[in-house]
Coordinates of N, CA, C and O in Angstrom, one line a residue:
M903 N -56.7 62.4 32.5 CA -57.4 61.1 32.3 C -56.5 60.0 32.9 O -55.3 60.0 32.7
R904 N -57.1 59.2 33.7 CA -56.4 58.1 34.3 C -56.0 57.0 33.4 O -56.7 56.8 32.4
P905 N -54.9 56.3 33.6 CA -54.5 55.2 32.8 C -55.6 54.1 32.8 O -56.2 53.9 33.9
L906 N -55.7 53.3 31.7 CA -56.7 52.2 31.7 C -56.2 51.1 32.6 O -55.0 50.8 32.7
L907 N -57.1 50.5 33.3 CA -56.8 49.3 34.1 C -57.1 48.0 33.3 O -58.2 47.9 32.7
W908 N -56.2 47.1 33.2 CA -56.3 45.9 32.4 C -56.4 44.7 33.3 O -55.5 44.6 34.2
A909 N -57.3 43.8 33.0 CA -57.3 42.4 33.6 C -56.9 41.5 32.4 O -57.7 41.4 31.4
V910 N -55.9 40.7 32.6 CA -55.3 39.9 31.5 C -55.2 38.5 31.9 O -54.6 38.2 33.0
G911 N -55.7 37.6 31.1 CA -55.6 36.2 31.3 C -55.1 35.4 30.1 O -55.2 35.8 29.0
V912 N -54.4 34.3 30.4 CA -53.9 33.4 29.4 C -54.4 32.0 29.7 O -54.1 31.5 30.8
T913 N -55.2 31.4 28.8 CA -55.6 30.0 29.0 C -54.5 29.1 28.4 O -54.0 29.4 27.3
T914 N -54.3 28.0 29.1 CA -53.3 27.0 28.6 C -53.5 25.6 29.2 O -54.4 25.4 30.0
V915 N -52.7 24.7 28.7 CA -52.7 23.3 29.2 C -51.3 22.9 29.5 O -50.4 23.4 28.9
P916 N -51.1 21.9 30.3 CA -49.7 21.5 30.6 C -48.9 21.1 29.4 O -47.7 21.3 29.4
A917 N -49.5 20.5 28.4 CA -48.7 20.1 27.2 C -48.0 21.3 26.5 O -47.0 21.1 25.8
R918 N -48.4 22.5 26.8 CA -47.8 23.7 26.1 C -46.8 24.4 27.0 O -46.2 25.4 26.6
R919 N -46.5 23.9 28.2 CA -45.7 24.7 29.1 C -44.2 24.8 28.7 O -43.5 25.6 29.1
G920 N -43.8 23.8 27.8 CA -42.4 23.8 27.4 C -42.1 24.5 26.1 O -40.9 24.8 25.8
D921 N -43.1 24.9 25.3 CA -42.8 25.5 24.0 C -43.7 26.7 23.8 O -43.2 27.8 23.8
L922 N -44.9 26.5 23.5 CA -45.8 27.6 23.1 C -46.0 28.6 24.2 O -45.9 29.8 24.0
L923 N -46.3 28.2 25.4 CA -46.6 29.1 26.5 C -45.4 30.1 26.8 O -45.6 31.3 26.9
P924 N -44.2 29.6 27.0 CA -43.1 30.5 27.2 C -42.9 31.6 26.1 O -42.6 32.7 26.3
Q925 N -43.1 31.1 24.8 CA -43.1 32.1 23.7 C -44.2 33.1 23.8 O -43.9 34.3 23.6
T926 N -45.4 32.7 24.1 CA -46.5 33.6 24.2 C -46.2 34.6 25.4 O -46.5 35.8 25.2
L927 N -45.8 34.1 26.5 CA -45.6 35.0 27.7 C -44.5 36.0 27.3 O -44.6 37.2 27.7
A928 N -43.4 35.6 26.7 CA -42.4 36.6 26.3 C -42.9 37.6 25.3 O -42.6 38.8 25.4
S929 N -43.8 37.2 24.4 CA -44.4 38.1 23.4 C -45.3 39.1 24.1 O -45.3 40.3 23.8
L930 N -46.1 38.6 25.1 CA -47.0 39.5 25.8 C -46.2 40.5 26.6 O -46.6 41.7 26.7
R931 N -45.1 40.2 27.2 CA -44.2 41.2 27.9 C -43.8 42.3 26.9 O -43.9 43.5 27.3
V932 N -43.4 41.9 25.8 CA -42.9 42.9 24.7 C -44.1 43.7 24.3 O -44.0 44.9 24.0
G933 N -45.3 43.1 24.3 CA -46.5 43.8 23.9 C -47.1 44.7 25.0 O -48.1 45.4 24.8
G934 N -46.6 44.6 26.2 CA -47.0 45.5 27.3 C -47.9 44.8 28.3 O -48.5 45.4 29.2
F935 N -48.0 43.5 28.2 CA -48.9 42.7 29.2 C -48.0 41.8 30.0 O -47.8 40.6 29.7
D936 N -47.4 42.3 31.0 CA -46.3 41.6 31.8 C -46.8 40.8 33.0 O -46.0 40.0 33.5
R937 N -48.1 40.9 33.4 CA -48.6 40.2 34.6 C -49.9 39.5 34.3 O -50.9 39.7 35.0
P938 N -50.0 38.7 33.3 CA -51.3 38.0 33.1 C -51.5 36.9 34.1 O -50.5 36.4 34.7
R939 N -52.7 36.5 34.4 CA -53.0 35.4 35.2 C -53.1 34.2 34.3 O -53.7 34.2 33.2
L940 N -52.4 33.1 34.7 CA -52.5 31.9 33.9 C -53.6 31.0 34.4 O -53.8 30.8 35.6
F941 N -54.4 30.5 33.4 CA -55.5 29.6 33.7 C -55.2 28.2 33.1 O -55.3 28.1 31.9
V942 N -54.7 27.3 33.9 CA -54.2 26.0 33.4 C -55.2 24.9 33.6 O -55.6 24.6 34.7
D943 N -55.7 24.4 32.5 CA -56.7 23.4 32.5 C -56.0 22.0 32.6 O -55.0 21.7 31.9
G944 N -56.5 21.1 33.5 CA -55.9 19.8 33.7 C -54.6 19.9 34.5 O -53.6 19.2 34.1
C945 N -54.5 20.7 35.5 CA -53.3 21.0 36.2 C -53.4 20.5 37.7 O -54.3 20.8 38.4
S946 N -52.3 19.8 38.1 CA -52.2 19.3 39.4 C -51.7 20.4 40.3 O -51.2 21.4 39.9
A947 N -51.8 20.1 41.7 CA -51.3 21.1 42.6 C -49.8 21.3 42.5 O -49.3 22.4 42.6
S948 N -49.1 20.2 42.3 CA -47.6 20.4 42.1 C -47.3 21.1 40.8 O -46.3 21.9 40.8
D949 N -48.1 20.9 39.8 CA -47.9 21.7 38.5 C -48.2 23.1 38.7 O -47.5 24.0 38.2
Q950 N -49.1 23.5 39.6 CA -49.5 24.9 39.8 C -48.2 25.6 40.5 O -47.9 26.7 40.1
V951 N -47.6 24.9 41.4 CA -46.4 25.5 42.0 C -45.3 25.6 41.0 O -44.6 26.7 41.0
W952 N -45.2 24.7 40.1 CA -44.2 24.8 39.0 C -44.4 26.0 38.2 O -43.5 26.8 37.9
Y953 N -45.7 26.3 37.8 CA -46.0 27.4 36.9 C -45.7 28.7 37.7 O -45.1 29.6 37.1
E954 N -46.1 28.8 38.9 CA -45.9 30.0 39.7 C -44.4 30.3 39.9 O -44.0 31.4 39.8
T955 N -43.7 29.3 40.2 CA -42.2 29.4 40.4 C -41.5 29.7 39.0 O -40.7 30.6 39.0
T956 N -41.9 29.0 38.0 CA -41.2 29.2 36.7 C -41.5 30.5 36.1 O -40.6 31.2 35.6
F957 N -42.7 30.9 36.1 CA -43.1 32.1 35.3 C -43.3 33.3 36.2 O -43.4 34.5 35.7
G958 N -43.4 33.1 37.5 CA -43.6 34.3 38.5 C -44.9 35.0 38.3 O -45.0 36.2 38.4
L959 N -45.9 34.2 37.9 CA -47.2 34.8 37.6 C -48.3 34.1 38.5 O -48.1 33.0 38.9
P960 N -49.4 34.8 38.7 CA -50.5 34.2 39.4 C -51.1 33.1 38.5 O -51.2 33.2 37.3
V961 N -51.5 32.0 39.2 CA -52.0 30.8 38.5 C -53.3 30.3 39.1 O -53.4 30.2 40.3
T962 N -54.3 30.1 38.2 CA -55.5 29.3 38.6 C -55.4 28.0 38.0 O -55.3 27.9 36.7
A963 N -55.3 26.9 38.8 CA -55.2 25.6 38.3 C -56.6 24.9 38.3 O -57.3 24.9 39.3
R964 N -56.9 24.3 37.2 CA -58.2 23.6 37.1 C -57.8 22.1 37.0 O -57.1 21.7 36.0
P965 N -58.1 21.3 38.1 CA -57.6 20.0 38.1 C -58.3 19.0 37.1 O -59.2 19.4 36.5
N966 N -57.7 17.8 37.0 CA -58.3 16.8 36.1 C -59.7 16.4 36.7 O -59.9 16.4 37.9
P967 N -60.6 16.0 35.8 CA -60.4 15.9 34.4 C -60.5 17.3 33.8 O -61.2 18.2 34.3
P968 N -59.8 17.6 32.7 CA -59.8 18.9 32.0 C -61.2 19.3 31.6 O -62.0 18.5 31.2
L969 N -61.4 20.6 31.7 CA -62.7 21.2 31.3 C -62.8 21.4 29.8 O -63.9 21.5 29.2
R970 N -61.6 21.5 29.1 CA -61.5 21.7 27.7 C -61.5 23.2 27.4 O -61.8 24.0 28.3
A971 N -61.2 23.6 26.2 CA -60.9 25.0 25.9 C -62.0 26.0 26.2 O -61.8 27.0 26.8
V972 N -63.3 25.7 25.7 CA -64.3 26.7 25.9 C -64.7 26.9 27.3 O -64.8 28.1 27.8
A973 N -64.8 25.8 28.1 CA -65.2 25.9 29.5 C -64.1 26.6 30.3 O -64.4 27.5 31.1
N974 N -62.9 26.3 30.0 CA -61.8 27.0 30.7 C -61.8 28.5 30.4 O -61.6 29.3 31.3
W975 N -62.0 28.8 29.1 CA -62.0 30.2 28.7 C -63.1 31.0 29.4 O -62.9 32.1 29.9
M976 N -64.3 30.4 29.5 CA -65.5 31.1 30.1 C -65.3 31.3 31.6 O -65.5 32.4 32.1
L977 N -64.8 30.2 32.3 CA -64.5 30.4 33.7 C -63.4 31.4 34.0 O -63.5 32.1 34.9
S978 N -62.4 31.4 33.1 CA -61.3 32.3 33.3 C -61.8 33.8 33.1 O -61.4 34.6 33.9
L979 N -62.6 34.0 32.1 CA -63.1 35.4 31.9 C -64.0 35.8 33.2 O -63.8 36.9 33.7
A980 N -64.8 34.9 33.6 CA -65.6 35.2 34.8 C -64.7 35.5 36.0 O -65.0 36.4 36.8
E981 N -63.6 34.7 36.2 CA -62.7 34.9 37.3 C -62.0 36.3 37.2 O -61.8 37.0 38.2
L982 N -61.6 36.6 36.0 CA -61.0 38.0 35.8 C -62.0 39.1 36.2 O -61.6 40.0 36.9
L983 N -63.2 39.0 35.9 CA -64.2 40.0 36.3 C -64.4 40.0 37.8 O -64.4 41.1 38.4
I984 N -64.4 38.9 38.4 CA -64.5 38.8 39.9 C -63.3 39.4 40.6 O -63.4 40.2 41.5
R985 N -62.1 39.0 40.1 CA -60.9 39.5 40.7 C -60.6 41.0 40.4 O -60.0 41.6 41.3
E986 N -61.0 41.4 39.3 CA -60.7 42.8 38.9 C -62.0 43.5 38.4 O -62.1 43.9 37.2
P987 N -63.0 43.8 39.3 CA -64.2 44.3 38.9 C -64.2 45.7 38.3 O -65.1 46.2 37.6
R988 N -63.1 46.4 38.6 CA -63.0 47.8 38.1 C -62.1 48.0 36.9 O -61.8 49.1 36.5
A989 N -61.7 46.9 36.3 CA -60.8 47.0 35.1 C -61.6 47.6 34.0 O -62.9 47.5 33.9
D990 N -60.9 48.4 33.2 CA -61.5 49.0 32.0 C -61.5 48.0 30.8 O -62.4 48.1 30.0
R991 N -60.5 47.2 30.7 CA -60.4 46.2 29.6 C -60.1 44.8 30.2 O -59.3 44.7 31.1
Y992 N -60.7 43.8 29.6 CA -60.5 42.4 30.0 C -60.0 41.8 28.7 O -60.6 41.8 27.6
V993 N -58.8 41.1 28.8 CA -58.2 40.5 27.7 C -58.0 39.0 28.0 O -57.4 38.6 29.0
M994 N -58.4 38.2 27.0 CA -58.2 36.8 27.1 C -57.3 36.3 26.0 O -57.7 36.5 24.8
F995 N -56.1 35.8 26.3 CA -55.2 35.3 25.3 C -55.2 33.8 25.4 O -55.3 33.2 26.5
Q996 N -55.0 33.1 24.3 CA -54.6 31.7 24.3 C -53.1 31.6 24.3 O -52.4 32.5 24.0
D997 N -52.6 30.4 24.6 CA -51.2 30.1 24.8 C -50.4 30.0 23.5 O -49.3 29.6 23.5
D998 N -51.0 30.3 22.4 CA -50.3 30.2 21.1 C -50.4 31.5 20.3 O -50.3 31.5 19.1
L999 N -50.4 32.6 21.0 CA -50.4 33.9 20.4 C -49.0 34.6 20.5 O -48.4 34.4 21.5
L1000 N -48.7 35.2 19.4 CA -47.5 36.1 19.4 C -48.0 37.5 19.1 O -48.7 37.7 18.1
C1001 N -47.7 38.4 20.0 CA -48.2 39.8 19.7 C -47.0 40.7 19.4 O -45.9 40.4 19.7
G1002 N -47.3 41.9 18.8 CA -46.3 42.8 18.5 C -45.9 43.7 19.6 O -46.6 43.9 20.6
R1003 N -44.7 44.3 19.4 CA -44.2 45.3 20.4 C -45.2 46.4 20.7 O -45.8 46.9 19.7
N1004 N -45.4 46.8 21.9 CA -46.2 47.9 22.3 C -47.7 47.7 21.9 O -48.4 48.7 21.7
L1005 N -48.2 46.5 21.9 CA -49.6 46.3 21.5 C -50.5 47.0 22.5 O -51.5 47.7 22.1
R1006 N -50.3 46.9 23.8 CA -51.1 47.5 24.8 C -51.1 49.1 24.6 O -52.2 49.7 24.6
Q1007 N -50.0 49.6 24.3 CA -49.9 51.1 24.1 C -50.7 51.5 22.9 O -51.5 52.5 22.9
Y1008 N -50.7 50.7 21.8 CA -51.5 50.9 20.6 C -53.0 50.8 21.0 O -53.8 51.7 20.6
L1009 N -53.4 49.7 21.7 CA -54.8 49.6 22.0 C -55.3 50.7 22.9 O -56.5 51.0 22.8
E1010 N -54.5 51.3 23.7 CA -54.9 52.4 24.6 C -55.1 53.7 23.8 O -55.8 54.6 24.2
A1011 N -54.5 53.7 22.6 CA -54.5 54.9 21.8 C -55.7 55.0 20.8 O -56.0 56.0 20.2
V1012 N -56.3 53.8 20.5 CA -57.4 53.8 19.5 C -58.7 53.7 20.2 O -58.8 53.1 21.3
P1013 N -59.7 54.3 19.6 CA -61.1 54.2 20.2 C -61.6 52.8 20.3 O -61.5 52.1 19.3
F1014 N -62.2 52.5 21.5 CA -62.8 51.2 21.6 C -64.2 51.3 21.1 O -65.0 52.2 21.3
P1015 N -64.7 50.2 20.4 CA -66.1 50.2 19.9 C -67.1 50.3 21.0 O -67.0 49.6 22.0
E1016 N -68.1 51.1 20.8 CA -69.2 51.3 21.8 C -69.9 50.0 22.1 O -70.1 49.6 23.2
K1017 N -70.3 49.2 21.1 CA -70.9 48.0 21.3 C -70.2 46.9 20.5 O -70.5 46.6 19.4
G1018 N -69.1 46.4 21.1 CA -68.3 45.4 20.4 C -67.1 45.0 21.2 O -67.0 45.3 22.4
Y1019 N -66.2 44.4 20.5 CA -64.9 44.0 21.2 C -63.9 43.9 20.1 O -64.2 44.0 18.9
W1020 N -62.6 43.7 20.5 CA -61.5 43.6 19.6 C -61.1 42.1 19.5 O -60.9 41.5 20.6
N1021 N -61.0 41.6 18.3 CA -60.3 40.3 18.1 C -59.0 40.6 17.5 O -58.8 41.2 16.5
L1022 N -57.9 40.2 18.3 CA -56.6 40.6 17.9 C -56.0 39.6 16.9 O -54.8 39.7 16.6
F1023 N -56.8 38.7 16.4 CA -56.3 37.6 15.5 C -57.2 37.6 14.3 O -58.5 37.6 14.4
T1024 N -56.7 37.7 13.1 CA -57.4 37.6 11.9 C -57.5 36.1 11.5 O -56.5 35.5 11.1
F1025 N -58.7 35.5 11.6 CA -58.9 34.1 11.2 C -58.7 34.0 9.7 O -59.0 35.0 8.9
R1026 N -58.1 33.0 9.2 CA -57.7 32.8 7.8 C -58.9 33.1 6.9 O -58.8 33.8 5.8
G1027 N -60.1 32.7 7.2 CA -61.3 33.0 6.4 C -61.7 34.4 6.3 O -62.4 34.8 5.4
N1028 N -61.2 35.3 7.2 CA -61.5 36.7 7.2 C -60.4 37.5 6.5 O -60.5 38.7 6.4
E1029 N -59.3 36.9 6.1 CA -58.2 37.6 5.5 C -58.6 38.4 4.2 O -58.1 39.4 3.9
V1030 N -59.5 37.8 3.5 CA -60.0 38.5 2.3 C -60.6 39.9 2.6 O -60.4 40.8 1.8
I1031 N -61.2 40.0 3.7 CA -61.8 41.3 4.2 C -60.7 42.3 4.3 O -60.7 43.5 3.9
T1032 N -59.6 41.9 5.0 CA -58.5 42.9 5.3 C -57.7 43.3 4.1 O -57.1 44.3 4.0
R1033 N -57.7 42.4 3.0 CA -57.0 42.8 1.8 C -57.7 43.8 1.0 O -57.1 44.5 0.2
Q1034 N -59.0 43.9 1.1 CA -59.8 44.8 0.3 C -59.9 46.2 0.8 O -60.4 47.1 0.1
K1035 N -59.5 46.4 2.1 CA -59.7 47.7 2.7 C -58.4 48.2 3.3 O -57.4 47.6 3.3
K1036 N -58.5 49.5 3.8 CA -57.3 50.1 4.5 C -57.1 49.3 5.8 O -58.0 48.7 6.4
P1037 N -55.9 49.4 6.4 CA -55.7 48.8 7.7 C -56.6 49.4 8.7 O -57.0 50.6 8.7
G1038 N -57.0 48.6 9.7 CA -57.8 49.0 10.8 C -58.7 47.9 11.3 O -58.4 46.7 11.1
W1039 N -59.8 48.3 12.0 CA -60.7 47.3 12.6 C -61.9 47.1 11.7 O -62.4 48.0 11.1
Y1040 N -62.4 45.9 11.6 CA -63.5 45.5 10.7 C -64.4 44.6 11.4 O -64.0 43.7 12.2
P1041 N -65.7 44.7 11.1 CA -66.7 43.8 11.6 C -66.4 42.4 11.0 O -65.9 42.3 9.9
A1042 N -66.5 41.4 11.8 CA -66.3 40.0 11.4 C -67.5 39.1 11.6 O -68.3 39.5 12.5
P1043 N -67.6 38.1 10.9 CA -68.7 37.1 11.2 C -68.7 36.7 12.7 O -67.6 36.4 13.2
A1044 N -69.8 36.6 13.3 CA -69.9 36.2 14.7 C -70.0 34.7 14.9 O -71.0 34.2 15.3
V1045 N -69.0 34.0 14.4 CA -69.0 32.5 14.5 C -67.9 32.0 15.5 O -67.8 30.8 15.6
G1046 N -67.2 32.8 16.2 CA -66.3 32.4 17.2 C -64.9 31.9 16.7 O -64.1 31.4 17.4
N1047 N -64.6 32.2 15.4 CA -63.3 31.8 14.9 C -62.2 32.7 15.4 O -62.4 33.9 15.3
G1048 N -61.1 32.1 15.8 CA -59.9 32.9 16.1 C -60.0 33.6 17.4 O -59.6 34.8 17.6
A1049 N -60.5 33.0 18.5 CA -60.5 33.6 19.8 C -59.2 33.5 20.5 O -59.1 33.1 21.7
V1050 N -58.1 33.8 19.8 CA -56.8 33.7 20.3 C -56.4 34.9 21.2 O -55.6 34.8 22.2
G1051 N -57.0 36.0 20.9 CA -56.7 37.3 21.7 C -58.0 38.2 21.6 O -58.2 38.8 20.5
L1052 N -58.8 38.2 22.6 CA -60.0 39.0 22.6 C -60.0 40.0 23.7 O -59.5 39.8 24.8
V1053 N -60.4 41.3 23.4 CA -60.4 42.4 24.3 C -61.9 42.9 24.5 O -62.5 43.2 23.5
F1054 N -62.3 43.0 25.7 CA -63.7 43.4 26.0 C -63.6 44.6 27.0 O -62.6 44.7 27.8
N1055 N -64.6 45.4 27.0 CA -64.7 46.4 28.0 C -65.5 45.9 29.2 O -66.1 44.8 29.1
R1056 N -65.6 46.6 30.3 CA -66.3 46.2 31.5 C -67.7 45.9 31.3 O -68.3 44.9 31.9
D1057 N -68.4 46.6 30.4 CA -69.8 46.4 30.1 C -70.1 45.1 29.4 O -71.1 44.4 29.5
A1058 N -69.2 44.7 28.5 CA -69.4 43.6 27.6 C -69.2 42.2 28.3 O -69.9 41.3 28.0
V1059 N -68.3 42.2 29.3 CA -68.0 40.9 29.9 C -69.3 40.2 30.6 O -69.6 39.1 30.3
P1060 N -70.0 40.9 31.4 CA -71.2 40.3 32.0 C -72.3 39.9 31.0 O -72.9 38.9 31.1
I1061 N -72.4 40.7 29.9 CA -73.3 40.4 28.8 C -72.9 39.0 28.2 O -73.7 38.2 27.9
L1062 N -71.6 38.9 27.9 CA -71.1 37.7 27.2 C -71.3 36.5 28.2 O -71.7 35.4 27.7
L1063 N -71.0 36.7 29.4 CA -71.1 35.5 30.4 C -72.5 35.1 30.6 O -72.8 33.9 30.9
R1064 N -73.5 36.0 30.4 CA -74.9 35.6 30.6 C -75.5 35.0 29.3 O -76.5 34.4 29.4
H1065 N -74.9 35.2 28.2 CA -75.4 34.8 26.9 C -75.4 33.3 26.8 O -74.4 32.6 27.2
Q1066 N -76.4 32.7 26.3 CA -76.5 31.2 26.1 C -75.7 30.8 25.0 O -75.3 29.6 24.8

């Protein structure tokens, strides 16, 4: 069996480049995601060069005026699909996530849901669900809370991007 191909993106804004973003990127490296593409909303051309030089990562700069979180996220996911059409998994992280060691290795070892996705963040309102059951994956309300780290398979991304 061939290794899974991953397309990984991190959405961010310039205000986070000095604190949250470096912490998130260090965490992602420890988690097994060492080459994400940065999608920087409200980013000048000179800032883009700074990100590429400082972090050594590919950068997509979205100039001012900023698109805001949801639009940047949707365009970023679409760009990942266009750039990496053969990826098995598409992961979108926000710039304020901390992940555990070997997260990617763990995700490659557990079965992916046939019709679903993984949300790597438990939103506070869903914590009651996780306390009542054994550790693992659980269905959550589909209200969009906690889109800090989402994992999709190749089939799910176009469906999500077409959905109104």
